[in-house]
Tab-separated table of C-alpha atoms in Angstrom:
chain	number	residue	atom	x	y	z
S	21	LYS	CA	-109.424	74.379	-39.985
S	22	ALA	CA	-107.688	76.113	-43.273
S	23	GLY	CA	-109.514	74.862	-46.234
S	24	VAL	CA	-107.660	74.289	-49.562
S	25	THR	CA	-105.322	76.557	-50.830
S	26	GLN	CA	-104.758	77.617	-54.663
S	27	THR	CA	-101.863	80.117	-55.626
S	28	PRO	CA	-101.666	82.326	-57.000
S	29	ARG	CA	-105.607	82.520	-57.138
S	30	TYR	CA	-105.617	85.071	-61.246
S	31	LEU	CA	-102.578	83.966	-63.474
S	32	ILE	CA	-102.220	86.008	-67.003
S	33	LYS	CA	-99.988	83.397	-69.855
S	34	THR	CA	-99.347	83.451	-73.017
S	35	ARG	CA	-99.227	80.753	-75.766
S	36	GLY	CA	-95.538	78.530	-75.783
S	37	GLN	CA	-95.022	79.444	-71.778
S	38	GLN	CA	-95.001	76.898	-68.784
S	39	VAL	CA	-97.209	77.524	-65.539
S	40	THR	CA	-96.834	76.134	-62.231
S	41	LEU	CA	-100.400	76.234	-60.143
S	42	SER	CA	-99.403	75.554	-55.692
S	43	CYS	CA	-102.251	73.314	-53.567
S	44	SER	CA	-102.080	72.820	-50.572
S	45	PRO	CA	-104.502	70.729	-48.858
S	46	ILE	CA	-106.762	70.785	-46.130
S	47	SER	CA	-104.547	68.985	-42.132
S	48	GLY	CA	-104.596	66.182	-42.161
S	49	HIS	CA	-105.371	65.343	-45.569
S	50	ARG	CA	-102.764	62.700	-48.002
S	51	SER	CA	-105.091	62.905	-50.723
S	52	VAL	CA	-105.126	65.401	-54.210
S	53	SER	CA	-106.795	66.166	-57.417
S	54	TRP	CA	-106.927	68.725	-59.545
S	55	TYR	CA	-109.760	69.295	-62.557
S	56	GLN	CA	-109.996	71.519	-65.163
S	57	GLN	CA	-112.836	74.039	-65.006
S	58	THR	CA	-114.135	75.810	-69.027
S	59	PRO	CA	-117.956	76.134	-69.410
S	60	GLY	CA	-117.913	73.729	-73.049
S	61	GLN	CA	-116.280	70.974	-71.293
S	62	GLY	CA	-117.016	71.317	-67.502
S	63	LEU	CA	-115.106	69.708	-64.678
S	64	GLN	CA	-112.006	67.565	-65.975
S	65	PHE	CA	-110.589	65.105	-63.661
S	66	LEU	CA	-106.735	65.875	-64.038
S	67	PHE	CA	-104.652	63.864	-62.068
S	68	GLU	CA	-104.334	62.236	-57.717
S	69	TYR	CA	-101.288	62.083	-56.433
S	70	PHE	CA	-101.023	60.200	-53.223
S	71	SER	CA	-98.524	60.167	-50.692
S	72	GLU	CA	-95.414	61.609	-53.723
S	73	THR	CA	-97.472	59.131	-55.823
S	74	GLN	CA	-100.040	59.483	-59.155
S	75	ARG	CA	-102.439	57.680	-57.780
S	76	ASN	CA	-104.811	57.681	-60.891
S	77	LYS	CA	-104.595	60.071	-64.411
S	78	GLY	CA	-107.259	61.551	-66.250
S	79	ASN	CA	-107.274	62.015	-70.370
S	80	PHE	CA	-104.726	65.079	-70.932
S	81	PRO	CA	-102.151	65.232	-73.108
S	82	GLY	CA	-98.196	64.930	-71.382
S	83	ARG	CA	-98.842	68.902	-71.425
S	84	PHE	CA	-100.096	68.378	-67.370
S	85	SER	CA	-98.193	66.996	-65.357
S	86	GLY	CA	-98.249	66.858	-60.968
S	87	ARG	CA	-96.383	66.618	-58.367
S	88	GLN	CA	-96.838	65.751	-54.498
S	89	PHE	CA	-94.303	66.753	-51.171
S	90	SER	CA	-93.880	64.751	-48.180
S	91	ASN	CA	-96.319	67.029	-47.093
S	92	SER	CA	-98.404	66.893	-49.374
S	93	ARG	CA	-98.997	70.242	-50.844
S	94	SER	CA	-99.387	69.375	-54.917
S	95	GLU	CA	-97.994	71.255	-57.798
S	96	MET	CA	-99.867	71.287	-61.350
S	97	ASN	CA	-97.205	71.628	-64.310
S	98	VAL	CA	-98.121	72.787	-67.934
S	99	SER	CA	-95.754	73.131	-70.819
S	100	THR	CA	-96.127	75.100	-73.887
S	101	LEU	CA	-99.501	77.127	-72.863
S	102	GLU	CA	-102.226	76.521	-75.552
S	103	LEU	CA	-105.679	78.854	-75.712
S	104	GLY	CA	-107.759	76.304	-75.057
S	105	ASP	CA	-106.328	75.740	-71.494
S	106	SER	CA	-107.154	79.006	-70.175
S	107	ALA	CA	-109.585	77.772	-67.262
S	108	LEU	CA	-109.904	77.415	-63.865
S	109	TYR	CA	-107.948	75.202	-62.177
S	110	LEU	CA	-109.258	73.873	-58.958
S	111	CYS	CA	-107.770	71.083	-56.028
S	112	ALA	CA	-109.190	69.572	-54.481
S	113	SER	CA	-108.817	67.180	-51.183
S	114	SER	CA	-108.766	64.561	-48.980
S	115	TRP	CA	-108.375	61.945	-45.978
S	116	ASP	CA	-108.130	59.495	-48.029
S	117	SER	CA	-108.922	55.504	-47.761
S	118	ASP	CA	-108.623	51.921	-48.980
S	119	SER	CA	-112.289	51.303	-49.153
S	120	ARG	CA	-114.632	53.802	-49.238
S	121	ASN	CA	-114.833	57.524	-50.898
S	122	GLN	CA	-113.878	59.949	-48.936
S	123	PRO	CA	-115.029	63.934	-49.478
S	124	GLN	CA	-113.154	66.599	-50.715
S	125	HIS	CA	-112.827	69.154	-51.308
S	126	PHE	CA	-113.038	72.344	-53.342
S	127	GLY	CA	-109.788	75.417	-53.146
S	128	ASP	CA	-111.847	78.753	-54.505
S	129	GLY	CA	-109.174	77.915	-58.473
S	130	THR	CA	-106.739	78.913	-60.124
S	131	ARG	CA	-107.928	81.488	-63.115
S	132	LEU	CA	-105.632	81.219	-65.775
S	133	SER	CA	-105.345	83.178	-68.843
S	134	ILE	CA	-103.890	82.565	-72.220
S	135	LEU	CA	-103.387	85.503	-74.755
K	24	GLN	CA	-119.755	54.626	-70.131
K	25	GLN	CA	-118.516	56.780	-67.680
K	26	GLN	CA	-119.684	60.283	-68.138
K	27	VAL	CA	-122.845	61.487	-65.827
K	28	LYS	CA	-125.643	62.960	-67.022
K	29	GLN	CA	-127.416	66.516	-65.588
K	30	SER	CA	-130.824	67.807	-66.155
K	31	PRO	CA	-131.996	70.845	-66.362
K	32	GLN	CA	-129.110	72.853	-67.414
K	33	SER	CA	-130.585	75.386	-65.514
K	34	LEU	CA	-133.976	76.372	-63.984
K	35	ILE	CA	-135.323	79.424	-62.174
K	36	VAL	CA	-138.381	78.914	-59.171
K	37	GLN	CA	-139.982	81.077	-56.583
K	38	LYS	CA	-139.097	81.229	-53.191
K	39	GLY	CA	-140.287	78.917	-51.535
K	40	GLY	CA	-140.283	76.168	-54.053
K	41	ILE	CA	-138.982	73.543	-55.032
K	42	SER	CA	-135.863	72.945	-57.662
K	43	ILE	CA	-135.093	69.555	-58.292
K	44	ILE	CA	-132.388	68.704	-60.447
K	45	ASN	CA	-131.472	65.156	-62.225
K	46	CYS	CA	-128.602	62.694	-62.295
K	47	ALA	CA	-128.205	59.603	-65.080
K	48	TYR	CA	-125.184	57.162	-64.914
K	49	GLU	CA	-124.410	54.058	-66.674
K	50	ASN	CA	-120.619	53.269	-64.097
K	51	THR	CA	-121.823	50.345	-61.775
K	52	ALA	CA	-119.376	50.894	-60.465
K	53	PHE	CA	-119.887	53.134	-58.642
K	54	ASP	CA	-121.062	54.201	-54.949
K	55	TYR	CA	-120.718	57.727	-53.903
K	56	PHE	CA	-122.249	61.181	-55.492
K	57	PRO	CA	-121.739	63.452	-53.843
K	58	TRP	CA	-123.368	67.011	-54.931
K	59	TYR	CA	-121.973	70.055	-55.336
K	60	GLN	CA	-122.973	74.233	-54.417
K	61	GLN	CA	-120.856	76.726	-56.608
K	62	PHE	CA	-120.809	80.911	-57.108
K	63	PRO	CA	-118.976	82.848	-58.950
K	64	GLY	CA	-115.080	83.388	-57.728
K	65	LYS	CA	-115.706	80.094	-55.371
K	66	GLY	CA	-114.734	76.288	-56.012
K	67	PRO	CA	-117.325	73.662	-56.160
K	68	ALA	CA	-118.536	72.758	-52.107
K	69	LEU	CA	-119.842	68.748	-51.057
K	70	LEU	CA	-123.230	69.975	-50.191
K	71	ILE	CA	-124.414	66.703	-49.731
K	72	ALA	CA	-123.671	63.654	-50.476
K	73	ILE	CA	-124.926	59.835	-51.077
K	74	ARG	CA	-124.084	55.891	-50.895
K	75	PRO	CA	-126.309	53.580	-52.784
K	76	ASP	CA	-127.355	51.078	-50.269
K	77	VAL	CA	-129.139	53.994	-49.486
K	78	SER	CA	-132.513	55.508	-51.828
K	79	GLU	CA	-132.871	59.230	-49.386
K	80	LYS	CA	-130.179	61.590	-47.648
K	81	LYS	CA	-131.563	64.668	-46.012
K	82	GLU	CA	-130.317	67.326	-44.104
K	83	GLY	CA	-131.226	70.366	-43.959
K	84	ARG	CA	-133.358	71.763	-47.255
K	85	PHE	CA	-131.635	69.509	-49.030
K	86	THR	CA	-132.417	65.930	-50.582
K	87	ILE	CA	-130.657	63.585	-52.364
K	88	SER	CA	-133.073	61.037	-54.491
K	89	PHE	CA	-131.596	57.865	-55.387
K	90	ASN	CA	-132.737	54.839	-57.755
K	91	LYS	CA	-130.027	52.203	-58.073
K	92	SER	CA	-131.973	50.192	-60.383
K	93	ALA	CA	-132.115	52.936	-62.876
K	94	LYS	CA	-129.052	54.279	-61.369
K	95	GLN	CA	-130.795	57.367	-61.504
K	96	PHE	CA	-130.456	59.932	-58.317
K	97	SER	CA	-131.718	63.397	-58.229
K	98	LEU	CA	-131.413	67.231	-55.413
K	99	HIS	CA	-134.381	67.781	-54.759
K	100	ILE	CA	-134.271	71.648	-52.158
K	101	MET	CA	-136.724	72.238	-50.166
K	102	ASP	CA	-137.571	75.681	-49.185
K	103	SER	CA	-135.929	77.628	-51.754
K	104	GLN	CA	-134.669	81.384	-50.871
K	105	PRO	CA	-132.339	83.098	-52.836
K	106	GLY	CA	-129.348	82.298	-51.458
K	107	ASP	CA	-129.632	78.463	-53.334
K	108	SER	CA	-128.931	80.746	-56.957
K	109	ALA	CA	-125.948	79.121	-57.401
K	110	THR	CA	-124.406	76.113	-60.488
K	111	TYR	CA	-125.450	72.492	-58.845
K	112	PHE	CA	-123.217	69.555	-59.900
K	113	CYS	CA	-123.647	66.390	-58.999
K	114	ALA	CA	-120.694	64.287	-59.687
K	115	ALA	CA	-120.366	59.857	-58.491
K	116	SER	CA	-116.886	58.516	-58.235
K	117	SER	CA	-116.332	54.508	-57.489
K	118	THR	CA	-114.249	52.858	-54.469
K	119	SER	CA	-112.495	49.253	-56.882
K	120	GLY	CA	-109.009	50.232	-57.724
K	121	SER	CA	-107.586	53.240	-56.723
K	122	ALA	CA	-109.543	55.892	-58.563
K	123	ARG	CA	-110.036	58.356	-56.831
K	124	GLN	CA	-111.515	60.784	-59.703
K	125	LEU	CA	-115.125	62.253	-59.057
K	126	THR	CA	-117.089	62.239	-62.607
K	127	PHE	CA	-118.663	65.537	-62.434
K	128	GLY	CA	-122.681	65.384	-64.426
K	129	SER	CA	-122.215	69.246	-67.138
K	130	GLY	CA	-123.455	71.467	-63.747
K	131	THR	CA	-127.315	72.689	-63.336
K	132	GLN	CA	-127.806	77.166	-62.894
K	133	LEU	CA	-130.072	77.034	-60.543
K	134	THR	CA	-132.181	81.616	-60.021
K	135	VAL	CA	-134.536	81.434	-56.906
K	136	LEU	CA	-136.841	84.080	-57.610
K	137	PRO	CA	-137.579	86.778	-54.522
């Protein structure tokens, strides 16, 4: 079974640009979450999507947005990039359950560098 | 109240020794506690997880100990090997409402010397 696939693996952008990152979850997983990982702030939750709807959102500015498609694939977008947005962006998928937390499985991330 | 505190920040252990990483939480709504292992250039990989209805869970050389009253949990790696050298993250989440977000500890960089 293929794992979580994130593309691209590396991106270099300049301040003020926007970027779109892609995530394909494990087959059968309908919940997709995004996290930002930086040396200073660690791993921080961005948002979670389920059935094409954002179900939960972390404490990030509106420049960070996402969406989920009917096949559960997800994209996140960051507009007006700032130097501080340089980070590893991780996607995680899980088989959803209303009653119990299910394990989240991570992709290898997209390394975004802002010049 | 959402924070998960992890210690130590770094840990050096001899091959064959026991590695112990500790985490503490405040939010009593947390009911799922996974541990992740991350190698450089890779995403976090789920190692082992526990729910608060058990006090200990063991999978191979990895054991989670959970103390609900103290709101603490720890990872023990027995017979540590150089291949275990990685960064370890504890995490916690709650089933209440629609929340599925993981709140992570700050990570422990483990080095196992040969």
